[in-house]
Amino acid sequence: MNVHICEVGPRDGLQNAHHLMPTDAKKAWIAALAAAGLREIEVGSFVPPKLIPAMADTAEVVGFAKTIKDLKVVALAPNLKGFQRALDAGAHKVTFPVSASRKHSESNVRMTPEQMVEEVRKCAQFPHPGVEIEGAVSTAFGCTLQGEVPEDDVVRVAVALAEFCDYVCLADTVGYANPAQIKRLFRKVREQIGEKLEAAHLHNTRGLGLANALAAYEEGVRHFDSSLGGLGGCPFAPGASGNVITEDLVFMFEAMGVSTGVDLDKLMVARKLMVSAIPQEPTYGHFALAGVPKGFRAAA
């Protein structure tokens, strides 16, 4: 496998949806995603249910996902309480969103970026044998609340997180990034923290998701977050729309001869399950409309 894809639809996709997906449907969808070859899935977040009702069943969903062989089960947590709940549920990896934008951080987690870094440090010091911790630098490329996010702020947050996180991810939470910016910022951060910088979490708000993913790939990134059908967005960041579309991302890499380990036909089965469970939600994607071109050979 040349590229590793983490499917974030069950968390980032559903948290911003207007309709709730039943728990049994979530489980069937996650099983279908795993059957398509996705080896890492972010299945939910441990946040107050009154804030994001779609995540109220995360502990049960984590428990189910853990029964799927060879699947890394990921959950998001915003604080120590959420981290403890993730550990109790048995998540294999926990992601913490740490915004480089002060306004977004205060809106999203009611903390400044500096306070959030210290919250993650506290979590890293809490016993968590065998559980990976990822620090995701959100709004790294711009913010709908603040506007421009200085690159020095992004580097500073990433360097702080790299002290105690297993991995660091740069996230284009609101889809402001362009390929030149992606290359420049990933290069700057990698110069400071090296291989700790692992993943790109990109949104397709302005149609540049795939272009940005390719730019990150050309900078050496081999781990990508994406969402089936382009579901997603942050409910606390106005204008944040869907993630990079999993099926389009898989097709792009496979067409380039870069193996993702994902079977496109089985991925379409998972997409149908998702659409049938929340038929009112808009979905996106060119591959789903056009299908496989004549003569196409997957790298896998």
Tab-separated table of C-alpha atoms in Angstrom, residues 13 16 41 205 272-273:
chain	number	residue	atom	x	y	z
A	13	GLY	CA	-19.498	13.406	7.989
A	16	ASN	CA	-22.729	18.097	10.523
A	41	ILE	CA	-12.013	4.549	10.295
A	205	THR	CA	-15.349	23.488	0.048
A	272	LYS	CA	-25.232	2.911	-1.278
A	273	LEU	CA	-25.647	1.806	2.337
